[in-house]
Amino acid sequence: MTFTLKNKNAILFDMDGVLYDSMPNHSKAWSQAMTDFGIRMTPEDVYMNEGSTGSFTIKKISLRERGYEATEEEVERIYRHKAEIFQSLPVARLMPGALEVFRKAKASGLQIQIVTGSGQKTLIDRVLHDFDGFITRDLMVTSFDVKRGKPYPDPYLKGLEVGRVDAEHAVVVENAPLGVRAAVAAGIDTIAVNTGPLDDSALMAEGPKLLLPSVQALADSWESLF
Ligand code: CA
């Protein structure tokens, strides 16, 4: 059966790489921060680990590059350094098509929610401002709301809980392989949007119902999904 949004009541959006074109900044900040600590991290590493917590990423790359995991203290220093570099970069623009998708989703009667692994307070405040009229804080799940981040299903399960919706009546929009994995593990139909440099196969391997090349493409094909 072809994928349809007809039976959906809620749409859950990831934030970085879906609502904001912020991944190039994250990529720069990660590579620079890790290099400053003597650990090599490529842009592909950043995109393949997108969605998981900073701690998880740092430990994994450290193990691969140095043969041992970073200590908790080192993890904290690297992550703080990364956040500082990220803050110093120009503010990421809204993803083209994001507001249009929000408008169409609202007009279709879907409840709009955001599920992000981010714990950057400034970004969360910015979302509430940029998408005013579409989203409220109680329908947002951030890293403050769950213990285990993506690729565990926990953030999306929490999203279903706060949205009072069951998995079969929800749909997720994600750009990262680990984000798709988390949503699929929560039992939710997922639309992958390939807004970064990864090959489509990296996203398709995680089992989305649909793969689109951009958020604008989702806006453009919205009516055909009903
Ligand atoms: Ca993302």
Coordinates of C-alpha atoms and ligand atoms in Angstrom, one line a residue:
M1 CA 0.0 0.0 0.0
T2 CA 1.3 3.4 -0.8
F3 CA 2.1 5.7 2.1
T4 CA -0.6 8.1 3.1
L5 CA -1.1 10.8 5.8
K6 CA -4.9 10.3 5.7
N7 CA -5.1 8.4 9.0
K8 CA -2.6 10.6 10.8
N9 CA -3.5 13.0 13.7
A10 CA 0.0 14.2 14.7
I11 CA 3.2 15.1 12.9
L12 CA 6.5 15.1 14.8
F13 CA 9.4 17.1 13.5
D14 CA 13.0 16.7 14.3
M15 CA 14.7 20.1 14.5
D16 CA 18.3 20.4 13.3
G17 CA 18.5 19.6 9.6
V18 CA 14.7 19.6 9.3
L19 CA 13.4 23.0 10.6
Y20 CA 16.8 24.7 10.6
D21 CA 19.6 24.5 8.1
S22 CA 21.9 24.1 11.1
M23 CA 23.9 21.0 10.2
P24 CA 26.7 22.8 8.4
N25 CA 27.3 24.8 11.6
H26 CA 27.2 21.6 13.7
S27 CA 29.6 19.9 11.4
K28 CA 32.1 22.8 11.6
A29 CA 31.8 23.1 15.3
W30 CA 32.3 19.3 15.9
S31 CA 35.3 19.0 13.6
Q32 CA 37.0 22.0 15.1
A33 CA 36.3 21.1 18.7
M34 CA 37.5 17.5 18.3
T35 CA 40.6 18.6 16.4
D36 CA 41.4 21.0 19.2
F37 CA 41.5 18.0 21.5
G38 CA 43.6 16.0 19.0
I39 CA 40.8 13.8 17.8
R40 CA 40.0 13.5 14.1
M41 CA 36.3 13.8 13.2
T42 CA 35.1 14.1 9.6
P43 CA 32.0 15.8 8.3
E44 CA 30.6 12.3 7.4
D45 CA 31.1 11.3 11.1
V46 CA 29.0 14.3 12.2
Y47 CA 26.1 13.4 9.9
M48 CA 26.2 9.7 10.6
N49 CA 26.1 10.4 14.4
E50 CA 23.6 13.2 14.1
G51 CA 20.7 12.9 16.6
S52 CA 22.7 11.0 19.3
T53 CA 23.9 12.8 22.4
G54 CA 27.2 14.6 22.4
S55 CA 28.6 12.3 25.0
F56 CA 27.8 9.1 23.0
T57 CA 29.4 10.7 19.9
I58 CA 32.6 11.8 21.6
K59 CA 33.1 8.4 23.3
K60 CA 32.6 6.6 20.0
I61 CA 34.9 8.7 17.9
S62 CA 37.6 8.8 20.6
L63 CA 37.5 5.0 20.8
R64 CA 37.9 4.7 17.1
E65 CA 40.7 7.3 16.7
R66 CA 42.6 6.8 19.9
G67 CA 41.8 3.3 20.9
Y68 CA 40.2 4.4 24.2
E69 CA 37.0 6.2 25.3
A70 CA 37.2 9.8 26.5
T71 CA 36.7 10.3 30.3
E72 CA 33.6 12.0 31.6
E73 CA 35.6 15.1 32.3
E74 CA 37.1 15.2 28.8
V75 CA 33.6 14.6 27.3
E76 CA 32.3 17.6 29.2
R77 CA 35.2 19.9 28.2
I78 CA 34.9 18.9 24.5
Y79 CA 31.1 19.3 24.4
R80 CA 31.3 22.7 26.1
H81 CA 34.0 23.7 23.6
K82 CA 31.8 22.5 20.7
A83 CA 28.8 24.5 22.0
E84 CA 31.0 27.6 22.3
I85 CA 32.2 27.3 18.7
F86 CA 28.6 26.6 17.5
Q87 CA 27.3 29.8 19.3
S88 CA 30.0 31.9 17.6
L89 CA 28.9 30.9 14.1
P90 CA 26.2 32.8 12.1
V91 CA 22.7 31.9 13.1
A92 CA 21.3 29.1 10.9
R93 CA 18.5 30.0 8.5
L94 CA 15.1 28.4 8.6
M95 CA 15.0 25.4 6.4
P96 CA 13.3 26.3 3.1
G97 CA 9.8 24.8 3.0
A98 CA 9.6 24.3 6.8
L99 CA 7.0 27.0 7.4
E100 CA 5.0 25.9 4.4
V101 CA 4.9 22.4 5.7
F102 CA 3.7 23.7 9.1
R103 CA 1.0 25.7 7.4
K104 CA -0.2 22.8 5.4
A105 CA 0.0 20.4 8.3
K106 CA -2.1 22.8 10.4
A107 CA -4.6 23.2 7.6
S108 CA -4.9 19.4 7.4
G109 CA -5.8 19.3 11.0
L110 CA -2.6 17.6 12.2
Q111 CA -1.2 18.3 15.6
I112 CA 2.4 19.7 15.2
Q113 CA 5.1 18.5 17.6
I114 CA 8.9 18.8 17.8
V115 CA 11.2 16.1 19.0
T116 CA 14.9 17.1 19.2
G117 CA 18.0 15.8 20.8
S118 CA 19.2 19.4 21.3
G119 CA 19.6 20.8 24.8
Q120 CA 20.5 24.3 23.7
K121 CA 18.1 26.6 25.5
T122 CA 18.6 29.5 23.0
L123 CA 17.6 27.2 20.1
I124 CA 14.5 26.0 21.9
D125 CA 13.4 29.6 22.6
R126 CA 14.1 30.5 19.0
V127 CA 11.8 27.6 17.8
L128 CA 8.9 28.9 19.9
H129 CA 9.4 32.4 18.4
D130 CA 10.0 31.3 14.8
F131 CA 7.1 28.9 14.7
D132 CA 4.8 30.9 16.9
G133 CA 1.1 29.9 16.3
F134 CA 2.1 26.4 15.3
I135 CA 4.0 25.0 18.3
T136 CA 3.8 25.2 22.1
R137 CA 6.5 24.2 24.7
D138 CA 4.4 21.3 26.1
L139 CA 4.4 19.7 22.6
M140 CA 8.2 19.8 22.4
V141 CA 10.5 17.0 23.5
T142 CA 14.1 18.0 24.1
S143 CA 17.2 16.4 25.7
F144 CA 15.9 17.8 29.0
D145 CA 12.8 15.5 28.8
V146 CA 14.4 12.0 28.3
K147 CA 17.4 10.1 29.8
R148 CA 18.3 8.2 26.6
G149 CA 18.5 10.1 23.3
K150 CA 18.2 8.9 19.7
P151 CA 18.8 6.3 18.4
Y152 CA 16.8 4.9 21.3
P153 CA 13.1 5.3 20.7
D154 CA 12.6 7.2 24.0
P155 CA 12.4 10.7 22.6
Y156 CA 9.7 9.7 20.1
L157 CA 7.8 7.6 22.7
K158 CA 7.9 10.7 24.9
G159 CA 6.5 12.7 22.0
L160 CA 3.6 10.3 21.6
E161 CA 2.9 10.5 25.4
V162 CA 2.9 14.3 25.6
G163 CA 0.9 14.5 22.3
R164 CA -1.6 11.9 23.6
V165 CA -1.4 10.1 20.3
D166 CA -0.7 6.5 19.4
A167 CA 2.1 5.4 17.1
E168 CA -0.1 4.4 14.2
H169 CA -1.7 7.9 14.1
A170 CA 1.6 9.7 14.1
V171 CA 4.2 10.5 11.5
V172 CA 7.8 11.6 11.9
V173 CA 9.9 13.9 9.7
E174 CA 13.7 13.2 10.2
N175 CA 16.9 13.9 8.3
A176 CA 19.4 11.7 10.2
P177 CA 19.9 8.0 10.0
L178 CA 19.9 7.6 13.8
G179 CA 16.8 9.8 14.0
V180 CA 15.0 7.6 11.5
R181 CA 16.1 4.5 13.5
A182 CA 14.7 6.0 16.7
A183 CA 11.3 6.9 15.2
V184 CA 11.0 3.5 13.5
A185 CA 11.9 1.8 16.8
A186 CA 9.0 3.7 18.4
G187 CA 6.7 2.2 15.8
I188 CA 6.0 5.4 13.9
D189 CA 5.8 5.8 10.1
T190 CA 8.7 8.1 9.1
I191 CA 9.4 10.4 6.3
A192 CA 13.1 10.9 5.7
V193 CA 14.3 14.1 4.1
N194 CA 17.9 14.0 2.8
T195 CA 19.0 17.6 3.6
G196 CA 22.7 16.7 4.1
P197 CA 25.6 15.2 2.2
L198 CA 24.9 11.5 3.0
D199 CA 24.0 9.0 0.4
D200 CA 20.2 8.2 0.3
S201 CA 21.1 4.6 1.1
A202 CA 22.3 5.7 4.7
L203 CA 18.7 6.8 5.3
M204 CA 16.9 4.1 3.5
A205 CA 18.8 1.5 5.5
E206 CA 16.8 2.6 8.6
G207 CA 13.4 1.8 7.2
P208 CA 11.6 5.1 6.5
K209 CA 8.2 4.9 4.6
L210 CA 9.2 7.6 2.3
L211 CA 12.4 9.4 1.3
L212 CA 12.4 13.0 -0.1
P213 CA 15.3 15.2 -1.2
S214 CA 14.3 18.2 0.9
V215 CA 11.8 19.8 3.2
Q216 CA 10.5 21.9 0.3
A217 CA 9.8 18.6 -1.6
L218 CA 7.6 17.6 1.4
A219 CA 5.7 20.9 1.1
D220 CA 5.3 20.4 -2.6
S221 CA 4.1 16.8 -2.4
W222 CA 1.8 17.4 0.7
E223 CA -1.5 17.2 -1.2
S224 CA -0.5 14.0 -3.0
L225 CA 0.1 12.3 0.4
F226 CA -3.7 12.4 1.2
Ligands
CA1 CA 18.3 16.2 12.7

